[in-house]
């Protein structure tokens, strides 16, 4: 009897799996096998390491944000500066890895979904570097609020396809990317941008992002002689959070705190706090927490930050929540905007609106941690892409 | 009431192919769906597929997406679909396969759904996002329920896997004619006839072919090699343009093209 259990896919407790059309099963198998092979191959690993060093600019610095810390009279705050990577966010760690993998599999066409546009830009960048055809799906709402990134993707030679169905944000861009992949699976690799989607994507993306935590752990030990009391990161799909958490998974004394987008407030119904307010379900190929209504229809998410505006979350986060290894807080649009200003004014660093959620939460909890050690925050991206949008909001334009 | 396998066997004994039309529940409206189903059964639909609308239909192309969103806007739900099915069952014994994504059924409660769907008069269940082997708990619950679990095989499915899927499926096997999402296409995929013939060599269940079949000529061609022909998006387009009558008239053209092939085969 042939083993048909290959379709089961890897799980994190009950979460994850491969809830996809049959057409994709062989491609997911192929991807899993190619990934195992590649990561066991020292030539592949060395090429990736060199690119991360010379092209992405790794290791990214660890910065002690002393003025921010003084302003709340709390624990020492350290920022892991993923905003200083080439293209301005952590997303490039994953796209370089996956583009190398695509090349190895002989796939010359790349597709991706994007919300804030950071993953789209990082994918377009990797495709320019490796001479791969690149198509990026982006919701119409996001095309509008992240216009700068649309131009950047086009400049890099990618084709941006606006998605006008459903909520016209990241969720629908992902649907459309999956539809493209089902259609062109034989020639195309889908570079998914977060720790979501069918197995093996959540693990592959986590592993490519794990460089964040590996560096940060060493840097913390070197700088402070101790591990941080807590590691804090924003969570939409959750790739920068898994990336920074993973290296600390055996360090029981290190707390993991994910920060979701509370939008206009958890009670308003307009938020993206999947782990706080969702329940387990299936979307985009995986079982995980999901914002949904009583009929099992996916509920529209909302966040001022396009990158967090997503009703699902990576399956490993669902598992970390259930077993109590991580806890998940949420920050409103207003609090995130305040943190966007505060970090700019106090440290001269303008964070991406996504990362501003993590900063806002750290400002809240820093006084409580004063006697307990330091706080390590993943500053996942820089805010240049958001400046125009925030200015429009502050001039009184209603935001999307 | 005939089971799905009995219906396929009946058609096979007549030398004909089984015609399986798909419609989305609640499109273009709840009341129209009842007329549509009755009209399709009358126009030659042998087994009817009734789609439960889901907000994120990622296996569907633009036509069925649009029908889905309109059905959802009009308030269609899992519960509403089962009610409709119950009403249809009072008038007709044509077998019904419910077509769905997994999430709405999980939210309803899978065991409760399976019991209620059987009670309402469904014979089969097809899930677009539960490929064979993905979730043994879900799959075992369906396989041991009163509904036939209709499994899918794609052109990318490797032969050993296809043969294994053939052993666990129930009712019939749904062969996806091409890589891609649902939607009418001008031409059938190259090599389709050979693929279907090869599949039928290694499986015992009847094989019905769907995805992209949109004209009488294509339906006739498929009926020459497969046990069944599934038509969805093209039918939804006919329904959108011509209402329940238009849908019935369109299906009748497929039926007669398929039956012509059967007659010619018998004569020769």
Coordinates of N, CA and C in Angstrom, one line a residue, chain A residues 227-318:
Chain A
X227 N 20.6 36.6 29.2 CA 19.5 36.6 28.2 C 18.4 37.6 28.6
X228 N 17.6 38.1 27.7 CA 16.6 39.0 28.0 C 15.5 38.4 28.9
X229 N 14.8 39.2 29.6 CA 13.6 38.7 30.4 C 12.5 38.3 29.4
X230 N 12.3 39.1 28.4 CA 11.3 38.9 27.4 C 11.7 39.3 26.0
X231 N 11.2 38.6 25.0 CA 11.4 39.0 23.6 C 10.0 39.4 23.1
X232 N 10.0 40.6 22.5 CA 8.7 41.1 22.0 C 8.7 41.4 20.5
X233 N 7.7 41.0 19.8 CA 7.6 41.2 18.4 C 6.1 41.4 18.0
X234 N 5.9 42.1 16.9 CA 4.6 42.2 16.4 C 4.2 40.9 15.6
X235 N 2.9 40.7 15.6 CA 2.4 39.4 14.9 C 1.3 39.8 14.0
X236 N 1.5 39.6 12.7 CA 0.4 39.6 11.7 C 0.2 38.1 11.3
X237 N 1.0 37.7 10.4 CA 1.2 36.2 10.1 C 2.2 35.7 11.2
X238 N 3.2 36.6 11.5 CA 4.1 36.2 12.6 C 5.5 35.8 12.2
X239 N 6.0 36.3 11.1 CA 7.3 35.8 10.7 C 8.5 36.4 11.5
X240 N 8.4 37.7 11.7 CA 9.5 38.3 12.5 C 9.5 37.8 13.9
X241 N 8.3 37.5 14.4 CA 8.2 37.0 15.8 C 8.7 35.6 15.9
X242 N 8.3 34.7 15.0 CA 8.9 33.4 15.0 C 10.4 33.4 14.8
X243 N 10.8 34.3 13.9 CA 12.3 34.5 13.6 C 13.1 34.8 14.8
X244 N 12.5 35.7 15.7 CA 13.3 36.1 16.9 C 13.1 35.2 18.0
X245 N 11.9 34.6 18.1 CA 11.6 33.6 19.2 C 12.4 32.3 19.1
X246 N 12.6 31.8 17.9 CA 13.0 30.5 17.7 C 14.3 30.1 18.4
X247 N 15.3 31.0 18.4 CA 16.6 30.7 19.0 C 16.5 30.6 20.5
X248 N 15.4 31.2 21.1 CA 15.3 31.2 22.5 C 14.4 30.1 23.0
X249 N 14.0 29.2 22.1 CA 12.9 28.2 22.5 C 13.3 27.3 23.7
X250 N 14.6 27.0 23.8 CA 15.0 26.2 25.0 C 15.3 27.0 26.2
X251 N 15.2 28.3 26.1 CA 15.5 29.2 27.2 C 14.3 29.5 28.0
X252 N 14.0 28.6 29.0 CA 12.7 28.7 29.7 C 12.5 30.0 30.4
X253 N 13.5 30.6 30.8 CA 13.4 31.9 31.5 C 13.0 33.1 30.6
X254 N 13.1 32.9 29.3 CA 12.8 34.0 28.4 C 11.4 34.0 27.9
X255 N 10.7 35.0 28.3 CA 9.2 35.1 27.9 C 9.1 35.5 26.5
X256 N 8.1 34.9 25.8 CA 7.8 35.4 24.4 C 6.5 36.2 24.5
X257 N 6.6 37.4 23.9 CA 5.4 38.2 23.8 C 5.1 38.6 22.4
X258 N 4.0 38.2 21.8 CA 3.6 38.6 20.5 C 2.6 39.7 20.6
X259 N 2.7 40.7 19.7 CA 1.8 41.9 19.8 C 1.0 41.9 18.5
X260 N -0.3 41.7 18.7 CA -1.2 41.8 17.6 C -1.9 43.2 17.4
X261 N -2.5 43.4 16.3 CA -3.1 44.7 16.1 C -4.6 44.8 16.6
X262 N -4.8 45.6 17.6 CA -6.2 45.7 18.1 C -7.0 46.7 17.3
X263 N -6.4 47.3 16.3 CA -7.2 48.2 15.4 C -7.9 49.3 16.2
X264 N -9.2 49.4 16.0 CA -10.0 50.4 16.7 C -10.4 49.9 18.1
X265 N -9.9 48.8 18.5 CA -10.2 48.2 19.8 C -10.8 46.8 19.6
X266 N -10.5 45.9 20.6 CA -11.0 44.5 20.4 C -12.5 44.5 20.4
X267 N -13.2 45.4 21.1 CA -14.6 45.4 21.2 C -15.3 46.0 20.0
X268 N -14.5 46.7 19.2 CA -15.1 47.4 18.0 C -15.4 46.4 16.9
X269 N -14.8 45.3 16.9 CA -14.9 44.3 15.8 C -14.0 44.7 14.7
X270 N -13.4 45.8 14.7 CA -12.4 46.3 13.7 C -11.0 46.1 14.2
X271 N -10.4 44.9 14.1 CA -9.1 44.7 14.5 C -8.5 43.5 13.8
X272 N -7.3 43.1 14.1 CA -6.6 41.9 13.5 C -6.0 41.1 14.6
X273 N -6.7 41.0 15.8 CA -6.1 40.3 16.9 C -6.6 38.9 16.9
X274 N -6.0 38.1 15.9 CA -6.5 36.7 15.7 C -6.4 35.8 16.9
X275 N -5.2 35.9 17.6 CA -5.0 35.0 18.7 C -5.8 35.4 19.9
X276 N -6.1 36.7 20.0 CA -6.9 37.2 21.2 C -8.4 36.9 21.0
X277 N -8.9 37.1 19.7 CA -10.3 37.0 19.5 C -10.8 36.0 18.5
X278 N -9.9 35.2 17.9 CA -10.3 34.2 16.9 C -10.5 32.9 17.6
X279 N -10.8 31.9 16.7 CA -10.9 30.5 17.2 C -10.3 29.6 16.1
X280 N -9.9 28.4 16.4 CA -9.3 27.6 15.4 C -10.1 27.4 14.2
X281 N -9.5 27.4 13.0 CA -10.2 27.2 11.7 C -9.2 26.9 10.6
X282 N -9.6 26.9 9.4 CA -8.8 26.6 8.3 C -8.8 27.8 7.3
X283 N -7.7 28.4 7.0 CA -7.6 29.4 5.9 C -6.2 29.3 5.3
X284 N -6.1 29.4 4.0 CA -4.8 29.5 3.3 C -3.9 28.2 3.6
X285 N -4.6 27.1 3.7 CA -3.8 25.8 3.7 C -3.5 25.3 5.1
X286 N -3.8 26.1 6.2 CA -3.4 25.6 7.5 C -4.5 25.7 8.5
X287 N -4.5 24.8 9.5 CA -5.3 25.0 10.6 C -4.6 25.9 11.6
X288 N -5.3 26.9 12.1 CA -4.7 27.9 13.0 C -5.9 28.7 13.6
X289 N -5.5 29.6 14.5 CA -6.6 30.5 15.0 C -7.0 31.4 13.8
X290 N -8.2 31.8 13.8 CA -8.8 32.5 12.6 C -9.9 33.4 13.1
X291 N -9.9 34.7 12.5 CA -11.1 35.5 12.8 C -12.2 35.1 11.9
X292 N -13.3 34.7 12.5 CA -14.4 34.2 11.7 C -15.8 34.5 12.4
X293 N -16.8 34.4 11.6 CA -18.1 34.7 12.1 C -18.8 33.4 12.5
X294 N -20.0 33.4 13.0 CA -20.7 32.3 13.5 C -21.0 31.2 12.4
X295 N -21.0 31.7 11.2 CA -21.2 30.7 10.0 C -19.9 30.2 9.5
X296 N -18.8 30.5 10.1 CA -17.5 30.0 9.6 C -17.0 30.7 8.4
X297 N -17.5 31.9 8.2 CA -17.0 32.8 7.1 C -15.8 33.6 7.8
X298 N -14.8 33.8 7.0 CA -13.7 34.6 7.5 C -14.1 36.0 7.7
X299 N -13.8 36.6 8.9 CA -14.2 37.9 9.2 C -13.2 38.9 8.7
X300 N -13.6 40.1 8.2 CA -12.7 41.0 7.7 C -11.8 41.5 8.9
X301 N -10.5 41.6 8.6 CA -9.6 42.2 9.7 C -9.5 43.7 9.4
X302 N -9.0 44.4 10.4 CA -8.6 45.8 10.3 C -7.4 46.1 11.1
X303 N -6.5 46.8 10.5 CA -5.4 47.5 11.2 C -4.9 48.7 10.4
X304 N -4.4 49.7 11.1 CA -3.8 50.8 10.4 C -2.6 50.3 9.6
X305 N -2.0 49.2 10.1 CA -0.8 48.7 9.5 C -1.2 47.6 8.5
X306 N -0.9 47.8 7.2 CA -1.3 46.8 6.2 C -0.7 45.5 6.4
X307 N 0.5 45.4 7.0 CA 1.2 44.2 7.2 C 0.6 43.3 8.4
X308 N -0.2 43.9 9.2 CA -0.8 43.2 10.3 C -2.3 43.0 10.0
X309 N -2.8 43.5 8.9 CA -4.2 43.5 8.6 C -4.6 42.1 7.9
X310 N -4.6 41.1 8.8 CA -4.8 39.7 8.3 C -5.6 38.9 9.3
X311 N -6.6 38.2 8.9 CA -7.5 37.5 9.9 C -6.9 36.1 10.3
X312 N -5.8 35.7 9.8 CA -5.2 34.5 10.2 C -3.9 34.7 11.0
X313 N -3.2 33.7 11.3 CA -1.9 33.8 12.0 C -1.2 32.4 11.8
X314 N 0.1 32.5 11.8 CA 0.9 31.3 11.6 C 0.6 30.2 12.6
X315 N 0.5 28.9 12.2 CA 0.1 27.8 13.1 C 1.0 27.6 14.3
X316 N 2.3 27.9 14.1 CA 3.2 27.7 15.3 C 2.8 28.7 16.4
X317 N 2.4 29.9 16.1 CA 1.9 30.8 17.1 C 0.7 30.3 17.8
X318 N -0.2 29.7 17.1 CA -1.4 29.1 17.7 C -1.0 28.1 18.8

